[in-house]
Structures are given as structure tokens and as C-alpha cells.
Short mmCIF file of C-alpha atoms and ligand atoms in Angstrom, two decimals:
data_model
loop_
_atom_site.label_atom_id
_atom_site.label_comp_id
_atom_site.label_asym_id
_atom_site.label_seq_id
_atom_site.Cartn_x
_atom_site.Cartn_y
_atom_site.Cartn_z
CA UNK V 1 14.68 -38.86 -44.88
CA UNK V 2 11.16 -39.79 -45.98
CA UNK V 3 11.08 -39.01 -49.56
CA UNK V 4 8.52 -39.09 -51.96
CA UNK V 5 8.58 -41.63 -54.77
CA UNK V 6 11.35 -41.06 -56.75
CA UNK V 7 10.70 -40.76 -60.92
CA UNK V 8 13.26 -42.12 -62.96
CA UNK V 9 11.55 -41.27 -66.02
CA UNK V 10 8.12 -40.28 -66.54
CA UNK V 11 6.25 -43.55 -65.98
CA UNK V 12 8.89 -46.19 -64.14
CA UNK V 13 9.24 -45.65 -60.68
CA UNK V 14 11.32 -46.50 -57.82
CA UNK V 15 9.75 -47.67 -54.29
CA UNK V 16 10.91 -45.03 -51.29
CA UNK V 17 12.16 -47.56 -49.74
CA UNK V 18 12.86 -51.53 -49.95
CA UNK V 19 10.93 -53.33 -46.76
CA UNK V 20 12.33 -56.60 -45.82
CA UNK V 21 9.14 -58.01 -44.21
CA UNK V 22 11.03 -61.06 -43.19
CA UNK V 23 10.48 -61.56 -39.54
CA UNK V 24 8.04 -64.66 -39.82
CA UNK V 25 6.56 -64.05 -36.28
CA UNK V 26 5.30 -61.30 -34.15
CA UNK V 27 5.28 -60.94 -30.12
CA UNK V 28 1.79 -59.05 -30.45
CA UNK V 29 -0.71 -60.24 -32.64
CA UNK V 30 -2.69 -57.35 -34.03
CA UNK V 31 -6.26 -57.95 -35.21
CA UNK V 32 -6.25 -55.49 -37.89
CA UNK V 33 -2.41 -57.05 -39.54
CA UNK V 34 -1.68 -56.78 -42.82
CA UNK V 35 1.22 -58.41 -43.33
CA UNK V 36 1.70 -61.61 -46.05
CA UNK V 37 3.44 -63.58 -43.73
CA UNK V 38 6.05 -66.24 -45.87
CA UNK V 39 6.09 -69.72 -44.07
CA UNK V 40 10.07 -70.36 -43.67
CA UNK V 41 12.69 -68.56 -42.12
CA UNK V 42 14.46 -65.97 -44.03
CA UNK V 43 17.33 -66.92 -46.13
CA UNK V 44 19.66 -64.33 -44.98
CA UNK V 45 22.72 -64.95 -47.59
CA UNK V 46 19.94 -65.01 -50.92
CA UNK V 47 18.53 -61.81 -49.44
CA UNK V 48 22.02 -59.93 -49.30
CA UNK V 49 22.48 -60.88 -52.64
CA UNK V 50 19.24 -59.55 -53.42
CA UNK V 51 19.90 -56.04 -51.49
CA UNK V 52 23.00 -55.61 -53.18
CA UNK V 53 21.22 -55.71 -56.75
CA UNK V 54 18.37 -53.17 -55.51
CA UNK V 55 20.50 -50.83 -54.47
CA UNK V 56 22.70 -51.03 -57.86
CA UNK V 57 19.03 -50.16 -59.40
CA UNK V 58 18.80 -47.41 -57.48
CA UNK V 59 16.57 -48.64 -54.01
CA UNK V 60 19.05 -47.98 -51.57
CA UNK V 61 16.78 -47.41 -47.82
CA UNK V 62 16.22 -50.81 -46.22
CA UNK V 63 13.61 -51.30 -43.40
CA UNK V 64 13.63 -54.36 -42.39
CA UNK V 65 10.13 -55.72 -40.76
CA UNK V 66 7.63 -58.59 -40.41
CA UNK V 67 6.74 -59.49 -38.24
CA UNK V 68 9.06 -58.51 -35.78
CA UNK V 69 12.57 -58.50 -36.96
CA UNK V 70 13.85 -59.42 -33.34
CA UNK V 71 12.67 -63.08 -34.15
CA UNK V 72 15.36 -63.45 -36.83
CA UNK V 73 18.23 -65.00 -36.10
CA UNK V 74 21.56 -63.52 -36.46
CA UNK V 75 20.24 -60.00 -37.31
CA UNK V 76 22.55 -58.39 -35.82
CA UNK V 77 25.61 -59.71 -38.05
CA UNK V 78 22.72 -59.60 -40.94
CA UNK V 79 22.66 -55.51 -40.35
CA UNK V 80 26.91 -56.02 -40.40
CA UNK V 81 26.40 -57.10 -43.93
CA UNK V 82 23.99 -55.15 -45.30
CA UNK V 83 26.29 -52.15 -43.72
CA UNK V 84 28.89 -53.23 -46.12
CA UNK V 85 26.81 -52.55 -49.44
CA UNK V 86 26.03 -49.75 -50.60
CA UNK V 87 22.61 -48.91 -48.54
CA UNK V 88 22.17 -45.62 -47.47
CA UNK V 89 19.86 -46.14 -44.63
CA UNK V 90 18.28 -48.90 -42.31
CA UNK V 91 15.24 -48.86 -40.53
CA UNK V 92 13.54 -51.54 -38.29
CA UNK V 93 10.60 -51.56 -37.04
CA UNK V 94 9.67 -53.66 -34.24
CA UNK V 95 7.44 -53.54 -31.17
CA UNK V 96 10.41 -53.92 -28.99
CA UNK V 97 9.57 -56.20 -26.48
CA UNK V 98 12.41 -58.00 -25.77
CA UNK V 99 14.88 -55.30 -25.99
CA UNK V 100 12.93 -53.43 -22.83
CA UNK V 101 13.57 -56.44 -21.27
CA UNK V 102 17.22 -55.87 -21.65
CA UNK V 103 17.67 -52.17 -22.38
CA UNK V 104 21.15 -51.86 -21.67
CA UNK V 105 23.20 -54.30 -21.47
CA UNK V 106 24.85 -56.56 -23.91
CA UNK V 107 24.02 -59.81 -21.83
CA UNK V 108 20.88 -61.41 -22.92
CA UNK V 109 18.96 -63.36 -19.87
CA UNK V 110 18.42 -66.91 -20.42
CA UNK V 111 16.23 -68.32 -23.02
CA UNK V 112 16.00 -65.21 -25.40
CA UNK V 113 19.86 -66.01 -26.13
CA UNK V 114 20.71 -64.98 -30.10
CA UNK V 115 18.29 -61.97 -29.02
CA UNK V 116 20.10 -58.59 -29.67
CA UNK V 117 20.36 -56.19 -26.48
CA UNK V 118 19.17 -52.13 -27.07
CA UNK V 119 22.64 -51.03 -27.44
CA UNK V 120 23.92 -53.76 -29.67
CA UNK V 121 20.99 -52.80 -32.35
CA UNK V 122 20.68 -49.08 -32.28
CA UNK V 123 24.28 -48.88 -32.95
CA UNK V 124 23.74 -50.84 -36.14
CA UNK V 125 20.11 -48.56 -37.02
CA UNK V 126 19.89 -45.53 -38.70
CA UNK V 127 15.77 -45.33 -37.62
CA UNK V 128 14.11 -47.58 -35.37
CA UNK V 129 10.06 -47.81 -35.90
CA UNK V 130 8.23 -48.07 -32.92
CA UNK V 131 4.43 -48.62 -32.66
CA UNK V 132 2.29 -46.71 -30.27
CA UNK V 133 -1.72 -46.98 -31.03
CA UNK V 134 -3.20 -45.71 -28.13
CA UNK V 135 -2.60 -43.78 -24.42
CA UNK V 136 -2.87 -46.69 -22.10
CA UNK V 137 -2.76 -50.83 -21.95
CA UNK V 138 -6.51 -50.81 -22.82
CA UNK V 139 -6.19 -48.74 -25.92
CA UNK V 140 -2.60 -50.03 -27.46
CA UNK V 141 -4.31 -53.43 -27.07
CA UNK V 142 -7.65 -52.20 -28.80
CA UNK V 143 -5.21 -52.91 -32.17
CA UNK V 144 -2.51 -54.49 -30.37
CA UNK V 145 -3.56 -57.78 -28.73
CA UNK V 146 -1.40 -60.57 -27.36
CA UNK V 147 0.50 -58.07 -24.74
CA UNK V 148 -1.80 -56.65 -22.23
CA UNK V 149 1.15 -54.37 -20.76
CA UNK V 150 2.40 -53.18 -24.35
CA UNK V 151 1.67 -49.17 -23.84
CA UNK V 152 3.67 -49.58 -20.39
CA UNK V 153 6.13 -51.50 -22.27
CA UNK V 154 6.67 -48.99 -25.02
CA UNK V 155 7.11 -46.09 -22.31
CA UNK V 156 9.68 -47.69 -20.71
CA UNK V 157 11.63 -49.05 -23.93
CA UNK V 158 11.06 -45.14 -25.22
CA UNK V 159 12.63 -43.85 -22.23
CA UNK V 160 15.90 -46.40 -22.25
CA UNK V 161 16.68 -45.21 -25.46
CA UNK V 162 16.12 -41.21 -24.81
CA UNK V 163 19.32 -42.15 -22.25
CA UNK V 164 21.31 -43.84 -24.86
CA UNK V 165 20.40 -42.73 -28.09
CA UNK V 166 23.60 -40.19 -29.29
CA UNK V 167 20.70 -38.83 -31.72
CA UNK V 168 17.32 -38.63 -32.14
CA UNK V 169 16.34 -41.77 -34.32
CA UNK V 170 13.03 -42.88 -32.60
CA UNK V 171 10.41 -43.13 -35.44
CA UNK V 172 6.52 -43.60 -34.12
CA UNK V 173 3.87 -45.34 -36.16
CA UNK V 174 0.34 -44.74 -35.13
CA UNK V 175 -2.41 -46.98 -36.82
CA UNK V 176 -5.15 -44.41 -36.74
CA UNK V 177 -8.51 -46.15 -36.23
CA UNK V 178 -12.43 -45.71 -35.51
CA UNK V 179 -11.07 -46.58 -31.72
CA UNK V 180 -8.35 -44.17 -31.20
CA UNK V 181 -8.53 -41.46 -33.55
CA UNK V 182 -10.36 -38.69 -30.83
CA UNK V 183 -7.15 -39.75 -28.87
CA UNK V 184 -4.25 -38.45 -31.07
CA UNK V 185 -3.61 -36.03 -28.97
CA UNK V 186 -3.07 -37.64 -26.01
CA UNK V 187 -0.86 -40.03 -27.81
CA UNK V 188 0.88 -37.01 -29.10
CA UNK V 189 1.38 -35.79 -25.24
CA UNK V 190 3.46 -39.02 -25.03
CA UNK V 191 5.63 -38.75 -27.93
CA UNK V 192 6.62 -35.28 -27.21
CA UNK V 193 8.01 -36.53 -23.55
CA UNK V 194 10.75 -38.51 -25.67
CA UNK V 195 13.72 -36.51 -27.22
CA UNK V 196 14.65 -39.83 -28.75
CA UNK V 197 12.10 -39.24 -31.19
CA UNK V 198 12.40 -37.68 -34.85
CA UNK V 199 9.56 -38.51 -36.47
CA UNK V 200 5.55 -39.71 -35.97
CA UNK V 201 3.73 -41.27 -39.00
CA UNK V 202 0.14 -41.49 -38.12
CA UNK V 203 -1.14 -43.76 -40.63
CA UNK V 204 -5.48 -44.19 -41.78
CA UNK V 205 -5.78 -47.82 -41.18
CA UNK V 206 -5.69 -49.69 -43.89
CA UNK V 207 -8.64 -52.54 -45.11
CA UNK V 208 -6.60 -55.96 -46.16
CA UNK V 209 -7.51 -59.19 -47.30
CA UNK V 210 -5.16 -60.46 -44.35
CA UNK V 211 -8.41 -60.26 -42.05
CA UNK V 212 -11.94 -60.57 -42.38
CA UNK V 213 -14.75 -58.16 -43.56
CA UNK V 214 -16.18 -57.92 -40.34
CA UNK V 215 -12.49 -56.84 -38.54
CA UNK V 216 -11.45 -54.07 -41.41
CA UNK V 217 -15.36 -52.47 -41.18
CA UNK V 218 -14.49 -51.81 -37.40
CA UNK V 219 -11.31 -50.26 -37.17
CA UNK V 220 -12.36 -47.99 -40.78
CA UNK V 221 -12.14 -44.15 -41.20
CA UNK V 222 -13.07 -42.56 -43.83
CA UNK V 223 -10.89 -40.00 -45.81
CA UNK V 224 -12.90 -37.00 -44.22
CA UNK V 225 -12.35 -38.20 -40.93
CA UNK V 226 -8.75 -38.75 -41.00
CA UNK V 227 -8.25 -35.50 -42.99
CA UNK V 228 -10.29 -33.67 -40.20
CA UNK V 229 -8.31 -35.92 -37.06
CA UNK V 230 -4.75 -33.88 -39.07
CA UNK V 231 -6.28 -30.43 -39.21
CA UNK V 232 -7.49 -30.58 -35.51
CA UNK V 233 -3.53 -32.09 -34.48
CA UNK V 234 -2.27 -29.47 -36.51
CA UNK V 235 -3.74 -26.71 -34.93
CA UNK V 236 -3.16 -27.99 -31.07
CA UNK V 237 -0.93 -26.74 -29.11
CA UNK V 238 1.05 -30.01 -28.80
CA UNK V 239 1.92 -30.35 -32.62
CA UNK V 240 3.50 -26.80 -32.08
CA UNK V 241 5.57 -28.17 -29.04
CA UNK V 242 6.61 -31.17 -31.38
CA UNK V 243 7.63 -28.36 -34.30
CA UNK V 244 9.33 -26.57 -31.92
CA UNK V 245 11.19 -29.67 -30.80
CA UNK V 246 12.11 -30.60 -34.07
CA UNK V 247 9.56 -33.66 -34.34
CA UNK V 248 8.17 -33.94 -37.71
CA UNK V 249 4.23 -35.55 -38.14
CA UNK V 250 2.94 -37.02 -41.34
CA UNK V 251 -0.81 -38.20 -41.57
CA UNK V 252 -0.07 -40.83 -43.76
CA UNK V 253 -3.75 -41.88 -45.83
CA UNK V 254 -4.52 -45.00 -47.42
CA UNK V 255 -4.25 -43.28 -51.13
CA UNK V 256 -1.07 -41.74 -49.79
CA UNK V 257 0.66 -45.05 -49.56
CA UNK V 258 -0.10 -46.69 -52.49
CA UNK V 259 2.34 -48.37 -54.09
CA UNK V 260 5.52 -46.09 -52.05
CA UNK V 261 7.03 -49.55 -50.51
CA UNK V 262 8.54 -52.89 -51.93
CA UNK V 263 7.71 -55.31 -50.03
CA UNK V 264 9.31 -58.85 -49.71
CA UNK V 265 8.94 -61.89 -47.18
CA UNK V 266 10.69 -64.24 -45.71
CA UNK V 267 10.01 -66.47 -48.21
CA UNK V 268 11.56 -63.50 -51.03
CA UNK V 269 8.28 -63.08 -52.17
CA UNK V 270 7.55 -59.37 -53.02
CA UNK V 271 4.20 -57.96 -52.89
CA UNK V 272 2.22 -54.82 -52.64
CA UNK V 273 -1.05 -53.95 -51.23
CA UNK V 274 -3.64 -52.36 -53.37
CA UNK V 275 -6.00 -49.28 -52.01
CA UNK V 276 -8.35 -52.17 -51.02
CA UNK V 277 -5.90 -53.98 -49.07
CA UNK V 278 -5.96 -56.63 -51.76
CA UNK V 279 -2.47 -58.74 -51.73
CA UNK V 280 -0.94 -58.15 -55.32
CA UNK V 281 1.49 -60.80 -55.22
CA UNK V 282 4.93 -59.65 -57.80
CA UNK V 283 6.19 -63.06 -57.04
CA UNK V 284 10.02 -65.10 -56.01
CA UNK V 285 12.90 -61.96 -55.88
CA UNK V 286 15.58 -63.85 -56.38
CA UNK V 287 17.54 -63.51 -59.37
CA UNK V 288 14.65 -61.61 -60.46
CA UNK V 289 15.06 -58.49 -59.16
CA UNK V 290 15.00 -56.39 -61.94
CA UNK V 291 12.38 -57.90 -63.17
CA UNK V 292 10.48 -57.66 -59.98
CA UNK V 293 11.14 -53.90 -60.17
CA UNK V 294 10.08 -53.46 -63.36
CA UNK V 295 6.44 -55.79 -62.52
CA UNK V 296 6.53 -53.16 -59.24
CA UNK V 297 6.77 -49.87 -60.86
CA UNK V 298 3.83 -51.23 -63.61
CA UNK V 299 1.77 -52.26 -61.22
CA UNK V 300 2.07 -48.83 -59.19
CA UNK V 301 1.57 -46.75 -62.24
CA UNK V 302 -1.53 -48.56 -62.80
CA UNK V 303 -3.05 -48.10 -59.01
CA UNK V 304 -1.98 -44.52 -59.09
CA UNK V 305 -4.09 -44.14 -62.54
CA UNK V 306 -7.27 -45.91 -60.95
CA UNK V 307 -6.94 -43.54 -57.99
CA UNK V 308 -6.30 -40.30 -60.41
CA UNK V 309 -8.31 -41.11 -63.67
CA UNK V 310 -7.62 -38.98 -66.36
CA UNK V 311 -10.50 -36.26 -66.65
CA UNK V 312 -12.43 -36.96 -69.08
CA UNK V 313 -12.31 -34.88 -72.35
CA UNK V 314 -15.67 -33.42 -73.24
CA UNK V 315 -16.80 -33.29 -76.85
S1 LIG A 401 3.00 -55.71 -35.04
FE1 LIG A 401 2.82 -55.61 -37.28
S2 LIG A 401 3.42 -57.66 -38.02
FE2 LIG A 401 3.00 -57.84 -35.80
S3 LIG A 401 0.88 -58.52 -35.72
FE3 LIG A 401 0.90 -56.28 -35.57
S4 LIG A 401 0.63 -55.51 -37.66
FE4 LIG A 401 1.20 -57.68 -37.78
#
């Protein structure tokens, strides 16, 4: 499932996985986000077209993000299409809110019409991403603003899907922080309550140029820190419980990440985020996407090199 970067010769590289970041808008509104928001709505058709040429280069795991994907319209006959090329898995991540709203049937209530039910979209997922930052309202919304209820929220859309899901396919991302990081644990206590759940990425936050100054220096932890927050999971008792029930964890650091995803908006502008959060902008995918690939694997070699510089060669 989550591989590592794969090496198609020694220095050109090809992303783990191609994130459509093309939900424009979000139902929470996190103070920490990263994301390089484009300003229109996706163009569905240009990105299909785009898809189908990654995965002829060799990208071929979608997640599809954003925002939150729910806000697009017609995803659901978007995930028809990209079913019919050649991808060989889809993710989406989304906070879920309107789906818990509607967790089982196909009927959407009036005014969220053009909104997918549970069923309708899991059927159509390989993985669905699921955030949960914290053990209660107050600590989700510590990261998580905008939806006072979210950690209630997320319980209940967890548990409709533990009674429909035919599989685990559930995967949780944690944004591990200066607020919540003594509290893995008890966040861990949750997760393990869901059998709809395969996987938990707990990921260092990340500093971007998305926010200001003042907003990254809160939520930072250092490498120490987070490395010391994944020895102390992995020797609890819990992360034993999760082995045992066949949920894998990753602690997912900053340095970790760099460069493993590439990222487009709605707009089909790709971009990845350098170790300082900075927005490296690859520029417009379409028709370009070799190109773009070729710009994306560059620019990865050259972040991974000013993370691990050669050692130098005494004389
Ligand atoms: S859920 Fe994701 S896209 Fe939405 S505001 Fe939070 S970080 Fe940004």
C-alpha cells in the first residue's frame, strides 16, 4: 500500500502517489493548513486527461484532496472515470462531514443535493483518509477550527462505516502538534475501537508559508520530540493491540515527506512543499505532464541532497 518512493533509475524519481488537491473549499478551516488552494473549480475532463498520462509514466495511486473533495461536483461519476484508466488505487481524504450526516442512505437531504451519500463513495474508494487530531471537541478543534462538534462527528462517521465497510479501508491522519502530542495515546484508544480502520499516519506538523510565523512557531515539534512521542506509542500497550489487530502506524516526520507526493490544484497547478513549508510552485499540468514530472523528480533530488549533504571528503 504505502510505498516508498519508487527509483526508476538512479536519480529520476517517481512521486508515491499523485494527489489531486482539487477540492477548492474545506468544511473546517484549520489554522495550521497547508494547502495552495487554486481559485476555480476543477476542470474535471482536463484532469482525466491528465491522470491518464501519469499513470502511462508510471504514477498510478490517486488521492484525491483539497480541500475537501466532497465540495466537488460530480465526484462521484469523476471516481467512475478515473476507475476506467488504468489507476491502481484511489484514496480520498476528507473530513467527512456531510457524509455522517447521511451515513447510509443514498438519498441526500435537501440543500446538500449533488452531495455523495457513505455508501455511494466507499464503494467507488479503495482508502478513505480521515482526520482525527485530538480526543475530544476541544482538542480536534485546537487544529481543527470551524466545527466545534468535529471529534463527535468523526466518531460517529467512524462507526457508520465499521457497519458497512466489506473491508477495512479507514485510513487516520493525525497532525501531531505542540498541543496534542502527550495525547497520542488516547487518540490511539479511539482508533483501535474501529475495525474499519487499516492504517494511522501520525504526521510532525509541518511549518508552511500558507500561514503566518507566529501560527507555524505554535503548533512546532522538533525532530527529538516527535521521534521520542513514536518510541513511547511504540512501546504502549495500545500500539500492540493495534499490531495485533492488524492496524499499521507510521510516524510520518517532516524530512520523511519530502518530496513523496505530486501535488496539483484545482487550478492544475502542481506544486510541492519544501522542508520549510515553502510553496515550490512546478507550474500548469496540462499537456505538460511529462514535463512536470521531470521538473518534480529534479526538484526532489535536489531537497533530498540539502537534507543528506554529501560528507565531506577530508584531505
Ligand atoms: S482539512 Fe485540510 S484542506 Fe481543510 S482546512 Fe484543514 S488542512 Fe486545510
Amino acid at each position: 500500500m504505502l510505498t516508498p518512493i519508487q527509483a526508476v533509475s538512479n536519480d529520476t524519481f517517481l512521486p508515491e502517489r499523485l494527489n489531486l488537491a482539487i477540492g477548492k473549499r474545506c468544511f473546517v478551516s484549520c489554522q495550521g493548513c497547508y494547502t495552495h488552494f487554486g481559485q476555480h473549480e476543477p476542470d474535471l475532463k482536463r484532469l482525466l486527461e491528465s491522470v491518464s498520462l501519469f499513470v502511462d509514466l508510471g504514477v498510478s495511486d490517486i488521492t484525491i484532496s483539497g480541500g475537501d473533495p466532497l465540495t466537488i461536483n460530480n465526484l462521484l461519476g469523476f471516481l467512475d472515470d478515473l476507475r476506467q484508466l488504468k489507476v491502481r488505487s484511489i484514496k480520498l481524504d476528507t473530513v467527512g462531514t456531510h457524509l455522517i450526516q447521511n451515513p447510509l442512505r443514498e438519498e441526500i437531504p435537501p440543500g446538500l443535493e449533488g452531495r455523495p451519500s457513505l455508501n455511494s463513495l466507499m464503494k467507488r474508494l479503495d482508502f478513505m483518509g480521515i482526520p482525527l487530531d485530538g480526543w475530544s471537541n476541544a482538542t480536534v478543534s485546537l487544529f481543527r477550527a470551524g466545527r466545534p462538534q468535529l471529534y463527535e462527528e468523526t466518531k460517529e462517521l467512524l462507526d457508520a462505516i465499521d457497519g458497512t465497510a466489506g473491508f477495512p479501508m479507514v485510513i487516520i491522519n493525525t497532525v501531531a502538534h505542540a498541543m496534542n502530542l502527550s495525547g497520542l495515546s488516547r487518540i490511539g484508544q479511539e482508533i483501535l475501537r474501529h475495525p474499519a480502520v487499516c492504517h494511522w499516519n501520525i504526521f510532525q506538523f509541518s511549518p508552511t508559508d500558507q500561514v503566518s510565523a507566529e501560527i507555524n512557531a505554535g503548533y512546532r515539534i522538533t525532530d527529538p520530540m516527535f521521534h521520542m512521542a513514536e518510541k513511547a506509542w511504540r512501546n504502549s500497550l495500545a500500539s500492540h493491540s493495534a499490531t495485533a489487530k492488524g492496524i499499521t502506524t507510521e510516524f510520518r516526520s517532516v524530512r520523511s515527506r519530502l518530496g513523496q507526493y505530486l501535488l496539483i490544484n484545482s487550478d492544475g497547478v502542481a506544486w510541492v512543499p519544501d522542508e520549510r513549508g515553502q510553496t515550490i510552485s512546478l507550474g500548469a499540468v496540462f499537456q505538460n505532464e511529462h514535463q512536470i514530472l521531470s521538473d518534480w523528480s529534479k526538484t526532489v533530488f535536489r531537497l533530498r541532497a540539502l537534507r543528506n549533504p554529501p560528507a565531506r571528503i577530508e584531505t
